[in-house]
N, C-alpha and C. Protein backbone atom coordinates (compact mmCIF):
# COMPACT_ATOMS: atom_id res chain seq x y z
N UNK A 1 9.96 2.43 2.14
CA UNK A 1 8.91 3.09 2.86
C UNK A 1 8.74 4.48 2.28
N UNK A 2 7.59 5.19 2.30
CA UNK A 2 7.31 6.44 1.82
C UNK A 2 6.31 6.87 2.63
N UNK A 3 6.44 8.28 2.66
CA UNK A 3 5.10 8.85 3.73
C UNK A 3 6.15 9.55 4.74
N UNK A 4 5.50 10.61 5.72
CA UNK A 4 6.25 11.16 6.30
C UNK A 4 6.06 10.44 7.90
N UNK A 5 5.18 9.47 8.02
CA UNK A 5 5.76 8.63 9.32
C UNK A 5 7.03 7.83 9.07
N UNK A 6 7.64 7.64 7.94
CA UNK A 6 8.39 6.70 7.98
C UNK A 6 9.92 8.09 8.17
N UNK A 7 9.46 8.78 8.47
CA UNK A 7 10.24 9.43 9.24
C UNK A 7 10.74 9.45 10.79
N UNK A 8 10.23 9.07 11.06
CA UNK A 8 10.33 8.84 12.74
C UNK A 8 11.36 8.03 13.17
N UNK A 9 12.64 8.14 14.35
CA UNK A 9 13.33 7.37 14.09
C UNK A 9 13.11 6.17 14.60
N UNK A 10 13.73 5.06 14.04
CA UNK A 10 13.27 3.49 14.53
C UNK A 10 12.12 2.93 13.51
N UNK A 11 11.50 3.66 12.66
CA UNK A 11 10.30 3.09 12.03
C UNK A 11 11.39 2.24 10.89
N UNK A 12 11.81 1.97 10.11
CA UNK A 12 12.24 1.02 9.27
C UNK A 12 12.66 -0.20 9.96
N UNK A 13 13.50 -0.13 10.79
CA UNK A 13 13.74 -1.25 11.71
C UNK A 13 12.75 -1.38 12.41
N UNK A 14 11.59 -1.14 13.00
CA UNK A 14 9.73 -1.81 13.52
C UNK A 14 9.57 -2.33 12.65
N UNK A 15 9.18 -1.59 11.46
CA UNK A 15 8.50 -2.49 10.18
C UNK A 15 9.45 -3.80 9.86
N UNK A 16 10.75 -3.67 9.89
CA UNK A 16 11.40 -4.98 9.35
C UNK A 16 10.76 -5.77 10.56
N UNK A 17 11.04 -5.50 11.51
CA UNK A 17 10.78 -6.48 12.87
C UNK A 17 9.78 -7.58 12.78
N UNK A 18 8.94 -6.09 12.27
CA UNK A 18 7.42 -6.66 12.10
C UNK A 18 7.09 -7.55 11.38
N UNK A 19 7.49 -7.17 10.38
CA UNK A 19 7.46 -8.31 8.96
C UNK A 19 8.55 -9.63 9.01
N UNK A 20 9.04 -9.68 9.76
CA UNK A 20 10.10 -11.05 9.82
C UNK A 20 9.14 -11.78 10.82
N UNK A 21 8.37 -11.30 11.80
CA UNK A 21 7.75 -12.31 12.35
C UNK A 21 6.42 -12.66 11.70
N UNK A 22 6.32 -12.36 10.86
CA UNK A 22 4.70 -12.73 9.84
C UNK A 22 5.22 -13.36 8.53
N UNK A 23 6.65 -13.11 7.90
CA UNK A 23 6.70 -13.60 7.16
C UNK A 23 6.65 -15.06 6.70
N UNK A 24 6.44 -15.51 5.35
CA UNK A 24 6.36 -16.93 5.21
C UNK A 24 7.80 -17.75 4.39
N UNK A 25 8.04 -19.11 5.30
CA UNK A 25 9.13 -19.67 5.21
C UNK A 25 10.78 -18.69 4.94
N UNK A 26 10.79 -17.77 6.13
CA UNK A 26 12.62 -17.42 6.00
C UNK A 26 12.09 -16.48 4.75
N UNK A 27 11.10 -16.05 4.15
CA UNK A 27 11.64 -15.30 2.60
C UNK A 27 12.28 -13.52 3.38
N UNK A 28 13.68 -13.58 2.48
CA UNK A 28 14.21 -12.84 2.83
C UNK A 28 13.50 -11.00 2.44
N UNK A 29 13.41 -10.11 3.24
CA UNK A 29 13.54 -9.11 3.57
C UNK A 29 14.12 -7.95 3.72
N UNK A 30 14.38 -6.68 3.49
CA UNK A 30 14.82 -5.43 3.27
C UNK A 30 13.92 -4.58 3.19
N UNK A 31 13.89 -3.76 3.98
CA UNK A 31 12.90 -2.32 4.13
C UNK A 31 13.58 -1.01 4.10
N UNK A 32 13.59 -0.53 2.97
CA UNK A 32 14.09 0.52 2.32
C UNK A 32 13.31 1.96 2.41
N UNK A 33 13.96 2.96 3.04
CA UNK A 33 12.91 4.22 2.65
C UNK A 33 13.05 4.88 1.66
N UNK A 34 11.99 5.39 0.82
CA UNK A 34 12.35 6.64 -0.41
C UNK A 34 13.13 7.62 -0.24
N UNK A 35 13.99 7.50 -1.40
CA UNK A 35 14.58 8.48 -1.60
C UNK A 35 14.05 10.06 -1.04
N UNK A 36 13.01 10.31 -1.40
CA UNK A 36 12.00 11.47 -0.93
C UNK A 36 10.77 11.04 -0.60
N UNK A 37 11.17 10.96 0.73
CA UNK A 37 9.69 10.20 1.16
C UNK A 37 8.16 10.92 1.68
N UNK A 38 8.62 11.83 1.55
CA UNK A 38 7.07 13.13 1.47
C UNK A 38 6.52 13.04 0.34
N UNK A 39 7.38 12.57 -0.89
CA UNK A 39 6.90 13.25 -2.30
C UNK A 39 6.57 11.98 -3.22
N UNK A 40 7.17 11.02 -2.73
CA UNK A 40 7.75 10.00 -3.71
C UNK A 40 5.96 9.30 -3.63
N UNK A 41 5.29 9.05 -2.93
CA UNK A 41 4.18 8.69 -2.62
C UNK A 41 3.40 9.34 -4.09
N UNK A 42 3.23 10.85 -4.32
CA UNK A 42 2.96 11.83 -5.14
C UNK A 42 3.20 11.55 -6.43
N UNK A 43 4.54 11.35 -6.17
CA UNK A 43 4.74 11.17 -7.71
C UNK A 43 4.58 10.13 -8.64
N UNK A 44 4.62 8.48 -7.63
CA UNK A 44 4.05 8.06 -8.51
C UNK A 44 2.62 7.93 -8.55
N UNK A 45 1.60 8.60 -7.90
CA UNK A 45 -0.06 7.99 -8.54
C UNK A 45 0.29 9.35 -9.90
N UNK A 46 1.17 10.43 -9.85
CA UNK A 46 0.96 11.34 -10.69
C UNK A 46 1.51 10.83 -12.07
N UNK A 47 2.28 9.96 -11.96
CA UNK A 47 3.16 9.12 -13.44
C UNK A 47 1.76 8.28 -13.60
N UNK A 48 1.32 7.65 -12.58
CA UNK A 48 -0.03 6.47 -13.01
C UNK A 48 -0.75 7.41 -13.45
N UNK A 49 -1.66 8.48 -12.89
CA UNK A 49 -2.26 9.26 -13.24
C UNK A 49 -2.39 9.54 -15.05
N UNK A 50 -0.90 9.87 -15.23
CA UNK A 50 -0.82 10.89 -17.15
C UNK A 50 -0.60 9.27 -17.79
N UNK A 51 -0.56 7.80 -17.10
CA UNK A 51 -0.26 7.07 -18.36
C UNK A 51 -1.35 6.63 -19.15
N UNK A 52 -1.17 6.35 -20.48
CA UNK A 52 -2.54 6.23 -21.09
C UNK A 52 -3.27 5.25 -20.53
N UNK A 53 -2.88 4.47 -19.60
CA UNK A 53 -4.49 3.41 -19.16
C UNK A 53 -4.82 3.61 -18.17
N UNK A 54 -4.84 5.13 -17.61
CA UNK A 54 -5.30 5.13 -16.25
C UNK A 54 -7.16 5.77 -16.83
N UNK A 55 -7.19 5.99 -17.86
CA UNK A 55 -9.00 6.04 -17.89
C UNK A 55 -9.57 4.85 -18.16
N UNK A 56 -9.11 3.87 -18.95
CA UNK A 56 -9.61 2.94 -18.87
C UNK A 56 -9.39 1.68 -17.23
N UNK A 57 -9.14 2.09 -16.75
CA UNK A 57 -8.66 1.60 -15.06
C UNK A 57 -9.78 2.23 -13.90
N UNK A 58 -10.25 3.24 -14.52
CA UNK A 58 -10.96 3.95 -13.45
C UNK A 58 -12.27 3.98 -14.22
N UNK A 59 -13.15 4.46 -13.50
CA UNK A 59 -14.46 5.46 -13.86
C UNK A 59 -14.45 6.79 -13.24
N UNK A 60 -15.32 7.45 -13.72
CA UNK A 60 -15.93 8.91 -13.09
C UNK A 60 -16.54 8.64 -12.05
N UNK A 61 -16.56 9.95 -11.82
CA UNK A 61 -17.31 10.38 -10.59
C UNK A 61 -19.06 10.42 -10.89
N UNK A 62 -19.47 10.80 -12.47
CA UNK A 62 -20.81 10.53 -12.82
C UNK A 62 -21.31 9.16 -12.77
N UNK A 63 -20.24 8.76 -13.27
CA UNK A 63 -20.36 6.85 -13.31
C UNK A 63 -21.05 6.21 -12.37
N UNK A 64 -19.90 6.95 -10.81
CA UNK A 64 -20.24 6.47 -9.75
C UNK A 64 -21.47 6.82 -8.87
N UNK A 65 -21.97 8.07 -9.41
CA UNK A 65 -23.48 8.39 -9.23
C UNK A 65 -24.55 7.68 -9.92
N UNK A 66 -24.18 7.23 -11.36
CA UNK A 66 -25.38 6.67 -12.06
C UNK A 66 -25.60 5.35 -12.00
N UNK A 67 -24.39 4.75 -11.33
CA UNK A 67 -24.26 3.22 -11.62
C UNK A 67 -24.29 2.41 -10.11
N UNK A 68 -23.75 3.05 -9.38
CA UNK A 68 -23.64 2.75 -8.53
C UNK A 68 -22.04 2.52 -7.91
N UNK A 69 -21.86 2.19 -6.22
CA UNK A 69 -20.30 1.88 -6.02
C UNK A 69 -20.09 0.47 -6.42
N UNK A 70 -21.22 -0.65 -6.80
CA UNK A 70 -20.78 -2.06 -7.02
C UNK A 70 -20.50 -2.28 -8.73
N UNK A 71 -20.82 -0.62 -9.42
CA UNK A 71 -20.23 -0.91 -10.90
C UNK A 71 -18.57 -0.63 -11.25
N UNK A 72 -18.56 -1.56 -12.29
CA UNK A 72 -17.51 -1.08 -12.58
C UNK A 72 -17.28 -1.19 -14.15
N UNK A 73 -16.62 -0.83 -14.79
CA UNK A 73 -16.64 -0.66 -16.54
C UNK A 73 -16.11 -2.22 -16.72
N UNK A 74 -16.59 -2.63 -17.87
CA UNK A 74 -16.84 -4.39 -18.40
C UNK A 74 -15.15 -4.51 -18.66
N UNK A 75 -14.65 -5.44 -18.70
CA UNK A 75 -12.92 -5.82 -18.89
C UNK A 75 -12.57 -5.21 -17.22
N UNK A 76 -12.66 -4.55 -16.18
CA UNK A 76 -12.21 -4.52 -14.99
C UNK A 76 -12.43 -5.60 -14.01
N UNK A 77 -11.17 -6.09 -13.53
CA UNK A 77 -11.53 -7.10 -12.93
C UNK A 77 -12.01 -6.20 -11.46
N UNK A 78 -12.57 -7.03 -10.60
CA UNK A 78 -12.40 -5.94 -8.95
C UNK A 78 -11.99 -6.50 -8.51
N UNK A 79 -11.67 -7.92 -8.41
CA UNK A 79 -11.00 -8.74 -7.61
C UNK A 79 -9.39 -7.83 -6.85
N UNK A 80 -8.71 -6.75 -7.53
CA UNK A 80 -7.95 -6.04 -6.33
C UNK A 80 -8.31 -5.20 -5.99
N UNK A 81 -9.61 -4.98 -5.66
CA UNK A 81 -10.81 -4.23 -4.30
C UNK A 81 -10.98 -4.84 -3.27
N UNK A 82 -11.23 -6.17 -3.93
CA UNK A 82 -11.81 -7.47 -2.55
C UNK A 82 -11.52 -7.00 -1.59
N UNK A 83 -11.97 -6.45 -0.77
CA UNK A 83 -11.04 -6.68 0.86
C UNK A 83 -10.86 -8.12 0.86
N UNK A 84 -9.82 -8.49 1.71
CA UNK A 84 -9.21 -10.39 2.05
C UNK A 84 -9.02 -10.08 3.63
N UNK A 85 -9.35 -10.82 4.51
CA UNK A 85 -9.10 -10.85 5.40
C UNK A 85 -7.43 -11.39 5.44
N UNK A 86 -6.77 -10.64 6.58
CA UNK A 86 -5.51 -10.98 6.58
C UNK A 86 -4.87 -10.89 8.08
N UNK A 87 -3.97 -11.60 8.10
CA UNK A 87 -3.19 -12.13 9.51
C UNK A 87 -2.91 -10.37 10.09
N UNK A 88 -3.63 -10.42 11.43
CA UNK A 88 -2.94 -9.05 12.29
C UNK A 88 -1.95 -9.29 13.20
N UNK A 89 -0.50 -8.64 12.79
CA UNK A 89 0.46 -8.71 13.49
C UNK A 89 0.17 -8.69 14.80
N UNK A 90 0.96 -9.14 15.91
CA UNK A 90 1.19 -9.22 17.15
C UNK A 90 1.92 -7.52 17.36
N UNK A 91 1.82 -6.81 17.28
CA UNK A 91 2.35 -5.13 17.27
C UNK A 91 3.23 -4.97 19.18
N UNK A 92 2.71 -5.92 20.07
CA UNK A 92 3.18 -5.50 21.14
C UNK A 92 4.50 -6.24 21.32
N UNK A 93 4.10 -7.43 20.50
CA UNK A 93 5.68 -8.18 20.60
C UNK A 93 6.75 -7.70 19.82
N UNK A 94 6.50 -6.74 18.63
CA UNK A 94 7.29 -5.82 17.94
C UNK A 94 7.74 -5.22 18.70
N UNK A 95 7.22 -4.59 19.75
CA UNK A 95 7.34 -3.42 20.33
C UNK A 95 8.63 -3.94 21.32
N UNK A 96 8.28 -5.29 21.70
CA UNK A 96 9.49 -5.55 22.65
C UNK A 96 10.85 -5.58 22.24
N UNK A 97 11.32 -5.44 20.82
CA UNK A 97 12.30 -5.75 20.11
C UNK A 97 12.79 -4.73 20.12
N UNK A 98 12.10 -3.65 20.15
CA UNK A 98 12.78 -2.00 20.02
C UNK A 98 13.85 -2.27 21.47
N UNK A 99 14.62 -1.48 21.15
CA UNK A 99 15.79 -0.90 22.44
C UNK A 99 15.14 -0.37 23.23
């Protein structure tokens, strides 16, 4: 986990909770927080950021004025944009698991 909610105490054990009752067939589980979990978020889009294929991964901001938000540069797939509809946890039955 990374981010500074995953500070709070009890949030790693919710999220496991959470995720054992959505998960598929028994696959086993571990929810780990970052080492630095304020920063660690940071640092890596900043490693993605300086590696050489993060311009060819993105467009500009002119791009996105001239082309529109449904363009995207030719070889990009968007298919991991899609929104997918996806299963919404039961969050209150999590909730009963807490102490």
């Amino acid at each position: 986990m990374t981010g500074g909610s995953c500070l709070f105490p009890g949030m790693a054990e919710r999220l496991e909770a959470g995720i054992l009752m959505i998960r598929p067939c028994d696959t086993p589980i571990r929810v780990v927080r970052a080492s630095d979990p304020i920063l660690d978020a940071w640092h890596g889009a900043a490693a993605y950021a300086a590696a050489m294929q993060f311009p060819r991964q993105t467009f500009t901001r002119m791009d996105y004025f001239e082309k529109g938000e449904d363009w995207l540069r030719p070889g990009i797939s968007n298919e991991h944009i899609t929104a997918k509809a996806t299963p919404v946890p039961n969050w209150s039955a999590v909730a009963k698991l807490q102490p």
